[in-house]
PDB file of C-alpha atoms in Angstrom:
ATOM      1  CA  UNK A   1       0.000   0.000   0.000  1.00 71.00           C
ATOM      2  CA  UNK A   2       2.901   2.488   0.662  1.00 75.00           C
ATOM      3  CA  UNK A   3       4.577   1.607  -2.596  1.00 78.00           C
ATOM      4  CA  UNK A   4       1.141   2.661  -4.662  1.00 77.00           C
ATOM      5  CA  UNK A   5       1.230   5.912  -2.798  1.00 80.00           C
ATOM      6  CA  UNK A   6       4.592   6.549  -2.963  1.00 81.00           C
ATOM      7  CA  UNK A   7       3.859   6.121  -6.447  1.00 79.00           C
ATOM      8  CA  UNK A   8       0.752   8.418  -6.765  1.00 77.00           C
ATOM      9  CA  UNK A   9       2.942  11.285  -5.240  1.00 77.00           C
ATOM     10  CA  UNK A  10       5.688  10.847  -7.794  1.00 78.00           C
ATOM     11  CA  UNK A  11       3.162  10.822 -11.046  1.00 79.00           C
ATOM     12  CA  UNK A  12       1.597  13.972  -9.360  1.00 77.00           C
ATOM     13  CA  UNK A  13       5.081  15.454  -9.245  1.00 75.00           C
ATOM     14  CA  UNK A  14       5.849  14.950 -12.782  1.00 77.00           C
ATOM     15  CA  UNK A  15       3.275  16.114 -13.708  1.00 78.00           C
ATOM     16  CA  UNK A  16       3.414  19.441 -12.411  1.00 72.00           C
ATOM     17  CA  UNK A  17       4.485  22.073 -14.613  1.00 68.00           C
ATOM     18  CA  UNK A  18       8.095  23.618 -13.614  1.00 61.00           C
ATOM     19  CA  UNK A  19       6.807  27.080 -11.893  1.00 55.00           C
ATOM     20  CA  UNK A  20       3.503  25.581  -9.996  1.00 48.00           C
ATOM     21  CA  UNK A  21       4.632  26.630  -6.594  1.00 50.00           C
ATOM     22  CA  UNK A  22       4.316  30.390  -7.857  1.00 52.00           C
ATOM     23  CA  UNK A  23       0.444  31.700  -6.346  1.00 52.00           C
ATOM     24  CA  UNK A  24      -1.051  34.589  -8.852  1.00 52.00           C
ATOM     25  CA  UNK A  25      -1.653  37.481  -6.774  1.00 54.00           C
ATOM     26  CA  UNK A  26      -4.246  38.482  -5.491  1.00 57.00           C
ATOM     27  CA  UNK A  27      -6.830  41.507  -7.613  1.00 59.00           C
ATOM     28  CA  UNK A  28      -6.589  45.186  -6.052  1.00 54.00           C
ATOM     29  CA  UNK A  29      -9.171  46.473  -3.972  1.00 57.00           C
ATOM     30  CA  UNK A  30     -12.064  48.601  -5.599  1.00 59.00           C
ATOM     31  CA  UNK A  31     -10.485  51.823  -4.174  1.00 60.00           C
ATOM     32  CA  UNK A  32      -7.007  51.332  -5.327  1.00 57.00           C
ATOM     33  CA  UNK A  33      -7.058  50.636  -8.551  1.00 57.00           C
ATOM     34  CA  UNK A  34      -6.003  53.176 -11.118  1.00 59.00           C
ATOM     35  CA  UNK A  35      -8.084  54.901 -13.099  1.00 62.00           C
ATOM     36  CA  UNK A  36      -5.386  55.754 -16.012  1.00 68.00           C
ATOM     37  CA  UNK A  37      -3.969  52.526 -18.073  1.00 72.00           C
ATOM     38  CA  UNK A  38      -0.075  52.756 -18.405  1.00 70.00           C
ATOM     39  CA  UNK A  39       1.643  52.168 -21.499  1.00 73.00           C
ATOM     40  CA  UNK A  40       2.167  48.299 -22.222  1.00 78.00           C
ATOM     41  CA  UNK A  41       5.091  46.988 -21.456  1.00 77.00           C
ATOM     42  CA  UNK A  42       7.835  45.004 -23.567  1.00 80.00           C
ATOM     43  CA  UNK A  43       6.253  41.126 -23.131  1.00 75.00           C
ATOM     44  CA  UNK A  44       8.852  39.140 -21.212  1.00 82.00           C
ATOM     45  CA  UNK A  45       8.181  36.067 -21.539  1.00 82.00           C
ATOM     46  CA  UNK A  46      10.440  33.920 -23.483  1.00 82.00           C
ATOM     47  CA  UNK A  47       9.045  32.119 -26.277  1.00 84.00           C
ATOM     48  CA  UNK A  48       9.086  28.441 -26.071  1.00 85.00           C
ATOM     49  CA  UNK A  49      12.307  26.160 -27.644  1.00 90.00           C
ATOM     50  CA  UNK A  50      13.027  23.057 -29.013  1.00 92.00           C
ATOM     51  CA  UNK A  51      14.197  22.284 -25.037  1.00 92.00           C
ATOM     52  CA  UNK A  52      11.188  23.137 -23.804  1.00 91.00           C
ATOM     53  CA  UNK A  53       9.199  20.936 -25.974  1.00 92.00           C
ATOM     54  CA  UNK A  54      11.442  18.244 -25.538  1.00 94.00           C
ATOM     55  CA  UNK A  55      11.340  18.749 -21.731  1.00 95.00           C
ATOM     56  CA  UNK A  56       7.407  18.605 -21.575  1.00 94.00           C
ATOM     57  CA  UNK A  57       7.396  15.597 -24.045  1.00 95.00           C
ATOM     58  CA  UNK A  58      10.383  13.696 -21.189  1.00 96.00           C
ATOM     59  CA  UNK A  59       7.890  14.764 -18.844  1.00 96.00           C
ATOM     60  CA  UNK A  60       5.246  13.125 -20.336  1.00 97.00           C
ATOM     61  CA  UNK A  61       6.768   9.958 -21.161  1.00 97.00           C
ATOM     62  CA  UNK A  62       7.510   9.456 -17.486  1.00 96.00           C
ATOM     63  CA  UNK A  63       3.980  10.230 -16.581  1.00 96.00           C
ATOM     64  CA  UNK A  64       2.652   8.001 -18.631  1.00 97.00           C
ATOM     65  CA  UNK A  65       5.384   5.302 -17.765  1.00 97.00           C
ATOM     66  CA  UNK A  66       4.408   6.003 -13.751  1.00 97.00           C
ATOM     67  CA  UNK A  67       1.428   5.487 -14.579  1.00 97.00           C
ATOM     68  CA  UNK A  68       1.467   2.047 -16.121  1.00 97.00           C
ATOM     69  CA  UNK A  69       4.117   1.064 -13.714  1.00 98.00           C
ATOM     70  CA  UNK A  70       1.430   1.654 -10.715  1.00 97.00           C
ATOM     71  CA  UNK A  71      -1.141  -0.009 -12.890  1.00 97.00           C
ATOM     72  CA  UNK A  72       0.766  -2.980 -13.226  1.00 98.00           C
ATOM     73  CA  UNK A  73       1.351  -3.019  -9.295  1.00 97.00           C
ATOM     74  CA  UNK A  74      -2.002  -2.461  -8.178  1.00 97.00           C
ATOM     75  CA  UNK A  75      -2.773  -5.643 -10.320  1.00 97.00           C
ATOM     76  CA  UNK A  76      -0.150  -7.508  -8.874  1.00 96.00           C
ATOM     77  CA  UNK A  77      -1.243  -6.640  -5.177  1.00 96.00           C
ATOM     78  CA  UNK A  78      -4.563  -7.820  -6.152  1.00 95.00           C
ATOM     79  CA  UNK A  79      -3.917 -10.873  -8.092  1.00 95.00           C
ATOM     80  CA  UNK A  80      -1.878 -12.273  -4.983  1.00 95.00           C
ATOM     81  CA  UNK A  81      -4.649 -11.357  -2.528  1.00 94.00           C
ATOM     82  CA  UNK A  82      -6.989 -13.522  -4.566  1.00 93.00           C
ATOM     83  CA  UNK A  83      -4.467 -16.069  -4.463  1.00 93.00           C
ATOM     84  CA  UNK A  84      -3.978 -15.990  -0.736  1.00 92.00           C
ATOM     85  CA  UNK A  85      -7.799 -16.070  -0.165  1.00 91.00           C
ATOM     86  CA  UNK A  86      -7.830 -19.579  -2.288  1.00 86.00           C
ATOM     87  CA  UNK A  87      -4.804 -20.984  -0.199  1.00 70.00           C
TER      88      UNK A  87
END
């Protein structure tokens, strides 16, 4: 039983995205929000790579592969509690 959770928490991890822990802040109160717009700014954030894509596809793979590999242990877990029941 430890071994399937151990293995739930490590798909979950995986398949996080890389800045997750970041919280969006919060929206301004009514009474101090600007009533002028600035200027847009320069956008800053990067566009994505040939890294990045092959990053998310790795992380995928894994996923899935954590995935099958807790499948396959769940079955086993069960299959030899059946067998213990008959014996």
């Amino acid at each position: 039983m430890m071994r399937a959770v151990v293995a739930c928490v490590l798909v979950v991890l995986f398949s996080l995205p890389s800045g997750a822990a970041t919280a969006a802040p919060a929206g301004l109160a009514p009474y101090a929000q600007q009533t002028a717009t600035a200027p847009a700014g320069p956008d800053i954030t990067p566009a994505p790579t040939t890294e990045d894509a092959a990053d998310s596809k790795q992380r995928l793979v894994i996923g899935i592969a954590a995935v099958v590999l807790l499948g396959i242990v769940i079955l086993g877990h069960r299959a030899r509690r059946k067998r213990m029941k008959k014996g």
